[in-house]
XYZ file of N, CA and C in Angstrom:
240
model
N 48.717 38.173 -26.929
C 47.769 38.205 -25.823
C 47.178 36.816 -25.568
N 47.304 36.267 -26.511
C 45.969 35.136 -26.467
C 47.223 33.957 -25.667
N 48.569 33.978 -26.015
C 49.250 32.941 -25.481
C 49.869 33.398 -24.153
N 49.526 34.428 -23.733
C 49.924 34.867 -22.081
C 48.771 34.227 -21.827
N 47.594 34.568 -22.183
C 46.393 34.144 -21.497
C 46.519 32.367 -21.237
N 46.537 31.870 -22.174
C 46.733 30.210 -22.018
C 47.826 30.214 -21.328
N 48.790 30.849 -21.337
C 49.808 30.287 -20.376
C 49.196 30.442 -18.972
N 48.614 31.685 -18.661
C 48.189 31.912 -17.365
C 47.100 30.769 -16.915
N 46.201 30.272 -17.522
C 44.904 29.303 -17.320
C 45.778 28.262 -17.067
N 46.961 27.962 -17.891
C 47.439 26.421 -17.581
C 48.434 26.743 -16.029
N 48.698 27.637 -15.690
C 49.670 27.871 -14.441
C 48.572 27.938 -13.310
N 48.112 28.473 -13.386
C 47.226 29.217 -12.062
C 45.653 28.869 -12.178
N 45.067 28.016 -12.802
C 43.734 27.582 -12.996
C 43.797 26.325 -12.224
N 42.716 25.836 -11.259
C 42.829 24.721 -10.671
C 41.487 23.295 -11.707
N 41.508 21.838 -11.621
C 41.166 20.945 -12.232
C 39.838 21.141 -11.347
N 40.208 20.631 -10.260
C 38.853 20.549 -9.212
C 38.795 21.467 -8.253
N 37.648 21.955 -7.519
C 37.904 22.407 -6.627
C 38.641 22.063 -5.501
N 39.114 20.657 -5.266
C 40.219 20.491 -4.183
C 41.067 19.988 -4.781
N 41.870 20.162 -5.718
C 43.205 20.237 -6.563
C 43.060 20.420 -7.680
N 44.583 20.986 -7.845
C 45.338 21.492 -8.387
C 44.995 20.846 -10.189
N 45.369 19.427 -10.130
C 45.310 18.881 -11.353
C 44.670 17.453 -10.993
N 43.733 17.337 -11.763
C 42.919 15.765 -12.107
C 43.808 14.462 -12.953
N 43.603 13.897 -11.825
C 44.096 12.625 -12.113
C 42.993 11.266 -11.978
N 43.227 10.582 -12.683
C 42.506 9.253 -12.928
C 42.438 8.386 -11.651
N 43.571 8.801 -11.687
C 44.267 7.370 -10.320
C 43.210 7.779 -9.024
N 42.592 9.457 -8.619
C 42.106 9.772 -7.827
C 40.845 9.272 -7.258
N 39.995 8.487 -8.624
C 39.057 7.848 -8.664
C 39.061 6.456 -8.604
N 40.414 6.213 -8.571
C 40.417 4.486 -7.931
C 40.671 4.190 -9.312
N 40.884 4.494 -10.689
C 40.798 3.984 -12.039
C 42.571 3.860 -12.073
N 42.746 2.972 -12.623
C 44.160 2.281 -12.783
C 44.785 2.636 -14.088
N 43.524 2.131 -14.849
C 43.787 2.507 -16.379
C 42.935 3.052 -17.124
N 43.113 3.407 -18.712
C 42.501 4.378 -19.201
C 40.682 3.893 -19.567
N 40.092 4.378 -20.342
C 38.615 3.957 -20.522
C 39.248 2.894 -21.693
N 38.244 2.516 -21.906
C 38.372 0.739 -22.972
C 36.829 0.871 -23.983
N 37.194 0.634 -24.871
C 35.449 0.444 -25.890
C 34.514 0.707 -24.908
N 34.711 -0.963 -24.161
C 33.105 -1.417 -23.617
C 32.431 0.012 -22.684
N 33.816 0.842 -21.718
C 33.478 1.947 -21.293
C 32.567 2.716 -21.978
N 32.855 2.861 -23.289
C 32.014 3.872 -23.918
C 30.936 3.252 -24.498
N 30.666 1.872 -24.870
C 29.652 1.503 -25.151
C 28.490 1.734 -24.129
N 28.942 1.141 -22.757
C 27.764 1.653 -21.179
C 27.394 2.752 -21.437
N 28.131 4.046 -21.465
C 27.705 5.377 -21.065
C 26.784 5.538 -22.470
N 26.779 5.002 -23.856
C 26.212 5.424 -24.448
C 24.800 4.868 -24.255
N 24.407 3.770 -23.747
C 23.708 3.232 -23.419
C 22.474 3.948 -22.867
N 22.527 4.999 -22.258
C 21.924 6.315 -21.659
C 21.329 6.982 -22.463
N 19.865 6.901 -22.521
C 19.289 8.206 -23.367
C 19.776 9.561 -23.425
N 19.874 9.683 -22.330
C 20.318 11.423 -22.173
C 21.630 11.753 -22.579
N 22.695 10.491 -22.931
C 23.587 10.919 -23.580
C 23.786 10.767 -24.611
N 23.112 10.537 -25.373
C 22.817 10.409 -26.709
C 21.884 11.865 -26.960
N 21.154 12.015 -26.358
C 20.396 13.033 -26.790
C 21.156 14.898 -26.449
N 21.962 14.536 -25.618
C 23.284 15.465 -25.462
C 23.870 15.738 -26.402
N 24.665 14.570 -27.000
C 25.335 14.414 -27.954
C 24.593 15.103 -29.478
N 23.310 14.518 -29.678
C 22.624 15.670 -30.427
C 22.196 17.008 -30.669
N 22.022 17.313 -29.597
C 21.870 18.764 -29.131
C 23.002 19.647 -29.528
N 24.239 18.840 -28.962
C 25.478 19.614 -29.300
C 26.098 19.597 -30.901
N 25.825 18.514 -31.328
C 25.978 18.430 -32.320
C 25.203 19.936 -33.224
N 23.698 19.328 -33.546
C 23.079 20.511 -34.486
C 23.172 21.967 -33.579
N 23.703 22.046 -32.455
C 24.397 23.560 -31.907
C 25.412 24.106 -32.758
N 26.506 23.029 -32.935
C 27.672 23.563 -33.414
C 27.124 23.349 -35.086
N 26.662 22.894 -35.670
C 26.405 22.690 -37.156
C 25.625 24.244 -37.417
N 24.454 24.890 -36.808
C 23.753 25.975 -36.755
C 25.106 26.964 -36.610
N 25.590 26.883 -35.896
C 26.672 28.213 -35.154
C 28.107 28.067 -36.599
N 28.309 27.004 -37.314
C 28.913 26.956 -38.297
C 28.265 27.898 -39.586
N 26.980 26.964 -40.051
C 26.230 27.660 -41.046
C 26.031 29.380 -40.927
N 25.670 29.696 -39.052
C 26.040 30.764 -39.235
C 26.687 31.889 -39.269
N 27.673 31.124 -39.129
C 28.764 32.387 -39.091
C 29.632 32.395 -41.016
N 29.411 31.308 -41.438
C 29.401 31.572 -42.695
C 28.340 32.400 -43.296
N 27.049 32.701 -43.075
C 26.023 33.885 -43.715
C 26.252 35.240 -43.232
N 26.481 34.980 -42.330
C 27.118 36.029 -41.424
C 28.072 36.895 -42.403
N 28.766 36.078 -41.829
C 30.365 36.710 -42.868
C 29.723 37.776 -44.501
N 29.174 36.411 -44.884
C 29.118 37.223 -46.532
C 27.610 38.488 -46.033
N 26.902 38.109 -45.496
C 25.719 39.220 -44.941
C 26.786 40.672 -44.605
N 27.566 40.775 -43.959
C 28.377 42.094 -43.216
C 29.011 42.646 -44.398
N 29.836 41.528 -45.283
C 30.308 41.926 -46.427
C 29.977 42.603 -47.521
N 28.264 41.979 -47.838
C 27.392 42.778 -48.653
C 27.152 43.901 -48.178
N 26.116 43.968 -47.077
C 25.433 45.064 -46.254
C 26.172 46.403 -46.098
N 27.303 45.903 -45.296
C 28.094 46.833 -44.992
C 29.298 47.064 -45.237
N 29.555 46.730 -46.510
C 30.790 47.088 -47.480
C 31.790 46.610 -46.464
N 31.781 45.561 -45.788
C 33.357 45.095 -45.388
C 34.444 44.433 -46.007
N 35.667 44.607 -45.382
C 36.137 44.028 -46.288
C 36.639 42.888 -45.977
N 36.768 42.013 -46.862
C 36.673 40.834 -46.577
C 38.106 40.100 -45.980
């Protein structure tokens, strides 16, 4: 199921709303990003503070699905 599904998202899912598939070149960019690119954007409070957010999101959503796990296991006699 799960690889019909990806097949279907990669066939019939569009990039942008006015095409099909995203390309670089569309934005006038020739070539790929370079360091200094990413040095600018980090430069930005708010992306740094993004970047944190998401971070201790996914670290919380890790920790809990490991307590999780052994919590259902105890509680409710699952099996593991």
């Amino acid at each position: 199921f799960c690889l019909i599904t990806a097949v279907c998202i990669k066939l019939f899912c569009w990039d942008t709303p006015t095409a099909k598939r995203f390309h670089p070149s569309d934005t006038g960019k020739t070539q790929g990003a370079s360091l200094w690119d990413y040095v600018e954007v980090l430069k930005d409070l708010r992306v740094v503070v993004m970047i944190f957010q998401y971070s201790a999101c996914f670290g919380t959503e890790l920790a809990m699905n490991n307590q999780l796990a052994t919590h259902f296991r105890s509680y409710f006699q699952m099996k593991a």
